[in-house]
mmCIF file of C-alpha atoms in Angstrom:
data_model
loop_
_atom_site.group_PDB
_atom_site.id
_atom_site.type_symbol
_atom_site.label_atom_id
_atom_site.label_comp_id
_atom_site.label_asym_id
_atom_site.label_seq_id
_atom_site.Cartn_x
_atom_site.Cartn_y
_atom_site.Cartn_z
ATOM 1 C CA MET A 6 13.570 15.103 -33.221
ATOM 2 C CA ARG A 7 13.348 14.347 -29.507
ATOM 3 C CA HIS A 8 15.356 16.436 -27.071
ATOM 4 C CA THR A 9 18.028 14.736 -24.984
ATOM 5 C CA LEU A 10 19.411 15.132 -21.486
ATOM 6 C CA ASP A 11 22.358 17.043 -22.954
ATOM 7 C CA ASP A 12 19.851 19.478 -24.488
ATOM 8 C CA LEU A 13 18.314 20.017 -21.047
ATOM 9 C CA LEU A 14 21.721 20.692 -19.482
ATOM 10 C CA THR A 15 22.526 23.160 -22.275
ATOM 11 C CA LEU A 16 19.175 24.876 -21.768
ATOM 12 C CA MET A 17 19.924 25.380 -18.062
ATOM 13 C CA THR A 18 23.384 26.769 -18.826
ATOM 14 C CA VAL A 19 21.860 29.332 -21.201
ATOM 15 C CA LEU A 20 19.079 30.241 -18.751
ATOM 16 C CA ARG A 21 21.740 31.043 -16.152
ATOM 17 C CA ASP A 22 23.983 32.973 -18.551
ATOM 18 C CA ARG A 23 24.570 36.483 -17.168
ATOM 19 C CA GLU A 24 24.262 38.138 -20.578
ATOM 20 C CA GLN A 25 21.814 36.014 -22.542
ATOM 21 C CA GLY A 26 19.859 34.202 -19.852
ATOM 22 C CA CYS A 27 16.512 34.688 -18.096
ATOM 23 C CA PRO A 28 16.490 37.366 -15.348
ATOM 24 C CA TRP A 29 14.408 35.147 -13.035
ATOM 25 C CA ASP A 30 16.636 32.103 -13.448
ATOM 26 C CA ILE A 31 19.797 34.172 -12.996
ATOM 27 C CA LYS A 32 18.546 35.442 -9.621
ATOM 28 C CA GLN A 33 17.909 31.961 -8.197
ATOM 29 C CA ASP A 34 20.203 30.317 -5.654
ATOM 30 C CA TRP A 35 20.381 27.157 -3.541
ATOM 31 C CA ASP A 36 17.818 28.392 -0.994
ATOM 32 C CA SER A 37 15.334 29.998 -3.368
ATOM 33 C CA ILE A 38 14.862 26.793 -5.373
ATOM 34 C CA VAL A 39 14.156 24.502 -2.399
ATOM 35 C CA PRO A 40 10.444 25.456 -2.065
ATOM 36 C CA HIS A 41 9.969 24.772 -5.775
ATOM 37 C CA THR A 42 11.650 21.369 -5.397
ATOM 38 C CA LEU A 43 9.257 20.395 -2.612
ATOM 39 C CA GLU A 44 6.268 21.661 -4.577
ATOM 40 C CA GLU A 45 7.269 19.717 -7.693
ATOM 41 C CA ALA A 46 7.729 16.527 -5.663
ATOM 42 C CA TYR A 47 4.206 16.914 -4.274
ATOM 43 C CA GLU A 48 2.810 17.497 -7.752
ATOM 44 C CA VAL A 49 4.382 14.226 -8.903
ATOM 45 C CA ALA A 50 2.795 12.428 -5.940
ATOM 46 C CA ASP A 51 -0.566 14.078 -6.656
ATOM 47 C CA ALA A 52 -0.538 13.036 -10.321
ATOM 48 C CA ILE A 53 0.269 9.441 -9.341
ATOM 49 C CA GLU A 54 -2.462 9.295 -6.698
ATOM 50 C CA ARG A 55 -4.999 10.686 -9.181
ATOM 51 C CA ARG A 56 -3.693 8.186 -11.777
ATOM 52 C CA ALA A 57 -3.280 11.181 -14.093
ATOM 53 C CA PHE A 58 -0.580 9.408 -16.069
ATOM 54 C CA GLU A 59 -0.985 11.773 -18.999
ATOM 55 C CA GLU A 60 0.285 14.558 -16.704
ATOM 56 C CA LEU A 61 3.116 12.517 -15.199
ATOM 57 C CA PRO A 62 5.840 13.067 -17.841
ATOM 58 C CA GLY A 63 5.436 16.814 -17.411
ATOM 59 C CA GLU A 64 5.440 16.645 -13.613
ATOM 60 C CA LEU A 65 8.463 14.324 -13.544
ATOM 61 C CA GLY A 66 10.190 16.681 -15.957
ATOM 62 C CA ASP A 67 9.550 19.587 -13.601
ATOM 63 C CA LEU A 68 11.072 17.548 -10.770
ATOM 64 C CA LEU A 69 14.089 16.594 -12.898
ATOM 65 C CA PHE A 70 14.527 20.269 -13.737
ATOM 66 C CA GLN A 71 15.094 20.926 -10.037
ATOM 67 C CA VAL A 72 17.996 18.445 -10.037
ATOM 68 C CA VAL A 73 19.420 20.146 -13.133
ATOM 69 C CA TYR A 74 19.190 23.483 -11.290
ATOM 70 C CA TYR A 75 21.257 22.210 -8.359
ATOM 71 C CA ALA A 76 23.753 20.640 -10.752
ATOM 72 C CA GLN A 77 24.145 24.010 -12.468
ATOM 73 C CA PHE A 78 24.710 25.776 -9.125
ATOM 74 C CA GLY A 79 27.322 23.145 -8.279
ATOM 75 C CA ALA A 80 29.061 23.538 -11.638
ATOM 76 C CA GLU A 81 29.101 27.345 -11.365
ATOM 77 C CA GLU A 82 30.784 27.076 -7.955
ATOM 78 C CA GLN A 83 33.080 24.292 -9.190
ATOM 79 C CA ARG A 84 31.718 21.895 -6.555
ATOM 80 C CA PHE A 85 30.144 19.195 -8.779
ATOM 81 C CA ASP A 86 28.120 18.858 -11.973
ATOM 82 C CA PHE A 87 25.251 16.703 -13.238
ATOM 83 C CA HIS A 88 27.611 13.888 -14.235
ATOM 84 C CA ASP A 89 28.954 13.765 -10.666
ATOM 85 C CA ILE A 90 25.372 13.344 -9.436
ATOM 86 C CA VAL A 91 24.780 10.445 -11.848
ATOM 87 C CA ASP A 92 28.111 8.829 -10.978
ATOM 88 C CA THR A 93 27.553 9.159 -7.219
ATOM 89 C CA LEU A 94 24.026 7.754 -7.455
ATOM 90 C CA THR A 95 25.005 4.814 -9.651
ATOM 91 C CA ALA A 96 27.970 3.898 -7.438
ATOM 92 C CA LYS A 97 25.785 4.075 -4.330
ATOM 93 C CA MET A 98 23.073 1.878 -5.830
ATOM 94 C CA LEU A 99 25.648 -0.683 -6.978
ATOM 95 C CA ARG A 100 27.101 -0.744 -3.470
ATOM 96 C CA ARG A 101 23.676 -1.152 -1.864
ATOM 97 C CA HIS A 102 22.564 -3.981 -4.179
ATOM 98 C CA PRO A 103 25.233 -6.697 -3.890
ATOM 99 C CA HIS A 104 22.413 -9.261 -4.250
ATOM 100 C CA VAL A 105 21.861 -7.932 -7.782
ATOM 101 C CA PHE A 106 25.394 -6.804 -8.751
ATOM 102 C CA PRO A 107 27.629 -9.220 -6.787
ATOM 103 C CA ASP A 108 30.921 -7.781 -8.064
ATOM 104 C CA GLY A 109 29.819 -4.202 -7.496
ATOM 105 C CA THR A 110 29.916 -3.490 -11.214
ATOM 106 C CA LEU A 111 27.063 -2.699 -13.556
ATOM 107 C CA ALA A 112 27.954 -5.677 -15.752
ATOM 108 C CA SER A 113 27.866 -8.275 -12.948
ATOM 109 C CA ARG A 114 24.768 -10.370 -12.245
ATOM 110 C CA ARG A 115 23.452 -12.942 -9.749
ATOM 111 C CA PRO A 116 24.273 -16.563 -10.513
ATOM 112 C CA PRO A 117 21.873 -18.045 -13.102
ATOM 113 C CA GLY A 118 18.829 -19.748 -11.650
ATOM 114 C CA VAL A 119 18.430 -17.456 -8.612
ATOM 115 C CA SER A 120 15.285 -15.380 -9.142
ATOM 116 C CA ALA A 121 14.341 -12.135 -7.425
ATOM 117 C CA ASP A 122 11.648 -14.054 -5.510
ATOM 118 C CA GLU A 123 14.306 -16.296 -4.027
ATOM 119 C CA VAL A 124 16.255 -13.392 -2.558
ATOM 120 C CA LYS A 125 14.811 -12.954 0.918
ATOM 121 C CA THR A 126 13.404 -9.459 1.410
ATOM 122 C CA GLN A 127 14.361 -9.382 5.080
ATOM 123 C CA GLN A 128 18.001 -10.108 4.271
ATOM 124 C CA VAL A 129 18.001 -7.428 1.569
ATOM 125 C CA ASN A 130 16.519 -4.814 3.935
ATOM 126 C CA SER A 131 18.983 -5.741 6.671
ATOM 127 C CA ARG A 132 21.935 -5.431 4.301
ATOM 128 C CA TRP A 133 20.568 -2.141 2.924
ATOM 129 C CA GLU A 134 20.289 -0.644 6.406
ATOM 130 C CA ALA A 135 23.781 -1.834 7.345
ATOM 131 C CA LEU A 136 25.245 -0.229 4.228
ATOM 132 C CA LYS A 137 23.382 3.017 4.888
ATOM 133 C CA ALA A 138 24.638 2.998 8.482
ATOM 134 C CA ASP A 139 28.222 2.601 7.231
ATOM 135 C CA GLU A 140 27.715 5.533 4.859
ATOM 136 C CA ARG A 141 26.350 7.689 7.690
ATOM 137 C CA ALA A 142 29.270 6.756 9.920
ATOM 138 C CA GLU A 143 31.742 7.742 7.203
ATOM 139 C CA ARG A 144 30.165 11.194 6.873
ATOM 140 C CA ALA A 145 29.492 11.868 10.552
ATOM 141 C CA VAL A 146 31.674 14.253 12.559
ATOM 142 C CA THR A 147 29.887 13.405 15.795
ATOM 143 C CA PRO A 148 29.050 9.819 16.825
ATOM 144 C CA PRO A 149 26.581 8.426 14.269
ATOM 145 C CA SER A 150 22.901 8.055 15.114
ATOM 146 C CA VAL A 151 20.272 5.863 13.493
ATOM 147 C CA LEU A 152 18.344 9.109 13.051
ATOM 148 C CA ASP A 153 21.036 10.687 10.857
ATOM 149 C CA ASP A 154 20.005 11.633 7.310
ATOM 150 C CA VAL A 155 16.322 12.165 8.119
ATOM 151 C CA PRO A 156 15.921 15.558 6.409
ATOM 152 C CA ARG A 157 14.635 18.395 8.584
ATOM 153 C CA THR A 158 12.886 19.892 5.563
ATOM 154 C CA LEU A 159 10.481 16.951 5.219
ATOM 155 C CA PRO A 160 6.821 17.612 6.020
ATOM 156 C CA ALA A 161 6.367 17.045 9.747
ATOM 157 C CA LEU A 162 4.193 13.934 9.333
ATOM 158 C CA SER A 163 6.648 12.317 6.928
ATOM 159 C CA ARG A 164 9.601 13.153 9.158
ATOM 160 C CA ALA A 165 7.809 11.768 12.223
ATOM 161 C CA ALA A 166 7.147 8.532 10.343
ATOM 162 C CA LYS A 167 10.789 8.248 9.262
ATOM 163 C CA LEU A 168 12.138 9.026 12.725
ATOM 164 C CA SER A 169 9.914 6.433 14.383
ATOM 165 C CA LYS A 170 10.668 3.887 11.646
ATOM 166 C CA ARG A 171 14.404 4.307 12.215
ATOM 167 C CA ALA A 172 13.960 3.885 15.978
ATOM 168 C CA ALA A 173 11.710 0.850 15.465
ATOM 169 C CA ARG A 174 14.406 -0.896 13.450
ATOM 170 C CA VAL A 175 16.620 -1.046 16.537
ATOM 171 C CA GLY A 176 13.790 -2.267 18.765
ATOM 172 C CA PHE A 177 12.424 1.039 20.104
ATOM 173 C CA ASP A 178 8.791 0.352 19.243
ATOM 174 C CA TRP A 179 5.465 -0.922 20.548
ATOM 175 C CA PRO A 180 4.882 -4.651 20.123
ATOM 176 C CA ASP A 181 1.607 -4.150 18.243
ATOM 177 C CA ALA A 182 -1.064 -1.630 17.201
ATOM 178 C CA GLU A 183 -2.775 -1.927 20.610
ATOM 179 C CA GLY A 184 0.292 -0.416 22.254
ATOM 180 C CA VAL A 185 0.148 2.548 19.886
ATOM 181 C CA LEU A 186 -3.584 2.994 20.508
ATOM 182 C CA ALA A 187 -2.913 3.079 24.268
ATOM 183 C CA LYS A 188 -0.304 5.768 23.650
ATOM 184 C CA ILE A 189 -2.797 7.784 21.578
ATOM 185 C CA ARG A 190 -5.339 7.610 24.409
ATOM 186 C CA GLU A 191 -2.670 8.696 26.898
ATOM 187 C CA GLU A 192 -1.652 11.676 24.755
ATOM 188 C CA LEU A 193 -5.299 12.676 24.199
ATOM 189 C CA GLU A 194 -5.875 12.647 27.972
ATOM 190 C CA GLU A 195 -2.857 14.920 28.415
ATOM 191 C CA VAL A 196 -4.286 17.337 25.835
ATOM 192 C CA GLU A 197 -7.586 17.368 27.762
ATOM 193 C CA GLU A 198 -5.787 17.957 31.067
ATOM 194 C CA ALA A 199 -3.814 20.873 29.631
ATOM 195 C CA LEU A 200 -6.991 22.437 28.203
ATOM 196 C CA ALA A 201 -8.814 21.942 31.512
ATOM 197 C CA ALA A 202 -5.950 23.730 33.260
ATOM 198 C CA GLY A 203 -6.177 26.600 30.779
ATOM 199 C CA ASP A 204 -2.574 26.012 29.646
ATOM 200 C CA ARG A 205 -2.842 26.476 25.888
ATOM 201 C CA GLN A 206 0.912 26.357 25.297
ATOM 202 C CA HIS A 207 1.173 22.991 27.044
ATOM 203 C CA ALA A 208 -1.915 21.820 25.145
ATOM 204 C CA GLN A 209 -0.207 22.677 21.850
ATOM 205 C CA GLU A 210 2.842 20.646 22.888
ATOM 206 C CA GLU A 211 0.617 17.714 23.787
ATOM 207 C CA VAL A 212 -1.176 17.977 20.424
ATOM 208 C CA GLY A 213 2.251 17.506 18.817
ATOM 209 C CA ASP A 214 2.766 14.372 20.928
ATOM 210 C CA LEU A 215 -0.692 13.160 19.906
ATOM 211 C CA LEU A 216 0.063 13.683 16.208
ATOM 212 C CA PHE A 217 3.361 11.828 16.607
ATOM 213 C CA ALA A 218 1.548 8.894 18.218
ATOM 214 C CA VAL A 219 -1.062 8.841 15.420
ATOM 215 C CA THR A 220 1.773 8.889 12.885
ATOM 216 C CA ASN A 221 3.177 5.801 14.612
ATOM 217 C CA LEU A 222 -0.188 4.095 14.251
ATOM 218 C CA ALA A 223 -0.146 4.737 10.507
ATOM 219 C CA ARG A 224 3.372 3.296 10.323
ATOM 220 C CA THR A 225 2.323 0.245 12.346
ATOM 221 C CA LEU A 226 -0.501 -0.342 9.853
ATOM 222 C CA GLY A 227 1.949 -0.089 6.954
ATOM 223 C CA ALA A 228 0.448 3.205 5.791
ATOM 224 C CA ASP A 229 2.106 6.490 4.875
ATOM 225 C CA PRO A 230 0.658 9.204 7.167
ATOM 226 C CA GLU A 231 1.032 11.923 4.512
ATOM 227 C CA GLN A 232 -0.895 9.764 2.066
ATOM 228 C CA CYS A 233 -3.565 9.049 4.683
ATOM 229 C CA LEU A 234 -4.019 12.744 5.372
ATOM 230 C CA ARG A 235 -3.992 13.692 1.686
ATOM 231 C CA SER A 236 -6.777 11.148 1.134
ATOM 232 C CA THR A 237 -8.764 12.635 4.013
ATOM 233 C CA ASN A 238 -8.173 16.164 2.672
ATOM 234 C CA THR A 239 -9.565 15.076 -0.687
ATOM 235 C CA LYS A 240 -12.567 13.467 1.011
ATOM 236 C CA PHE A 241 -13.213 16.564 3.143
ATOM 237 C CA GLU A 242 -12.988 18.835 0.114
ATOM 238 C CA ARG A 243 -15.377 16.650 -1.880
ATOM 239 C CA ARG A 244 -17.969 16.571 0.905
ATOM 240 C CA PHE A 245 -17.696 20.260 1.735
ATOM 241 C CA ARG A 246 -18.167 21.181 -1.918
ATOM 242 C CA TYR A 247 -21.337 19.056 -1.824
ATOM 243 C CA VAL A 248 -22.524 21.121 1.154
ATOM 244 C CA GLU A 249 -21.807 24.346 -0.755
ATOM 245 C CA ARG A 250 -23.708 23.144 -3.837
ATOM 246 C CA ALA A 251 -26.657 21.954 -1.779
ATOM 247 C CA LEU A 252 -26.932 25.307 -0.025
ATOM 248 C CA ALA A 253 -26.553 27.170 -3.320
ATOM 249 C CA ASP A 254 -29.370 25.064 -4.835
ATOM 250 C CA ALA A 255 -31.535 26.029 -1.854
ATOM 251 C CA GLU A 256 -30.511 29.670 -2.360
ATOM 252 C CA ARG A 257 -29.020 29.714 1.138
ATOM 253 C CA PRO A 258 -25.849 31.831 1.485
ATOM 254 C CA LEU A 259 -23.119 29.782 3.142
ATOM 255 C CA ASN A 260 -22.521 32.345 5.882
ATOM 256 C CA GLU A 261 -26.215 32.343 6.780
ATOM 257 C CA ALA A 262 -26.676 28.578 7.010
ATOM 258 C CA SER A 263 -26.798 27.037 10.469
ATOM 259 C CA LEU A 264 -24.397 24.344 11.594
ATOM 260 C CA ASP A 265 -27.324 21.896 11.690
ATOM 261 C CA GLU A 266 -28.129 22.636 8.031
ATOM 262 C CA MET A 267 -24.522 22.159 6.984
ATOM 263 C CA GLU A 268 -24.249 18.970 9.036
ATOM 264 C CA GLY A 269 -27.388 17.622 7.359
ATOM 265 C CA HIS A 270 -25.917 18.159 3.904
ATOM 266 C CA TRP A 271 -22.588 16.719 5.092
ATOM 267 C CA GLN A 272 -24.313 13.506 6.165
ATOM 268 C CA ALA A 273 -26.132 13.420 2.808
ATOM 269 C CA ALA A 274 -22.759 13.643 1.055
ATOM 270 C CA LYS A 275 -21.463 10.727 3.140
ATOM 271 C CA ALA A 276 -24.568 8.670 2.392
ATOM 272 C CA GLN A 277 -24.226 9.378 -1.320
ATOM 273 C CA GLU A 278 -20.630 8.063 -1.288
ATOM 274 C CA GLN A 279 -21.733 4.819 0.343
ATOM 275 C CA HIS A 280 -24.075 3.912 -2.511
#
């Protein structure tokens, strides 16, 4: 017999039970679970990028378990429960998709004969952003900003991409990739000037500006900067492991090899990938 969502919710309730539960789970709170949530989200992304679909149900389950954790915390403090999460999400998606559910109900549908291809993507995105802006305005205590709701806990590259994307939607953007490239060159020059002046603190600040500009280039190219960097990390790891193996085959300890030797093997790894 397959387990159900209700079984999962029951399992979490028992894990958190003060008398019969798990000591580790009982000690957890809102803050202690956040790092695990981020880690599980990355593991889902990693499995997808590796096309390790056999691992994906387990990784998605681990991510779902994080949601169940927060629902349990909410229920214990009588703030909300899992069903409130589902209800809130469903209502929000219905509200944001009037082109699919015209009456705002799950049972409503577009008029017959109008396919998804016929619904203009630009109009959908514009409506989506307008609805999100209304939601932000309703929640905001201070005057709303287009940058509201960009989580501070996101990885810096992802947050930079989201911040710049939000600003670009209201016209604060370069007209093309050449403008971003010019900005990258400008920021690189400022890094060089700070280093030449011996001002390491200012150089670090300028490196941040340079990374932000590079993030904008990725966005302009329609790429996710985190994904770009993860791909490069994988490539670097693969090539460096080749260098390690080559040196081991030559019975050369890594810490005794010269930079020229390592560079030679690195270039051999690159050449091997191109064939």
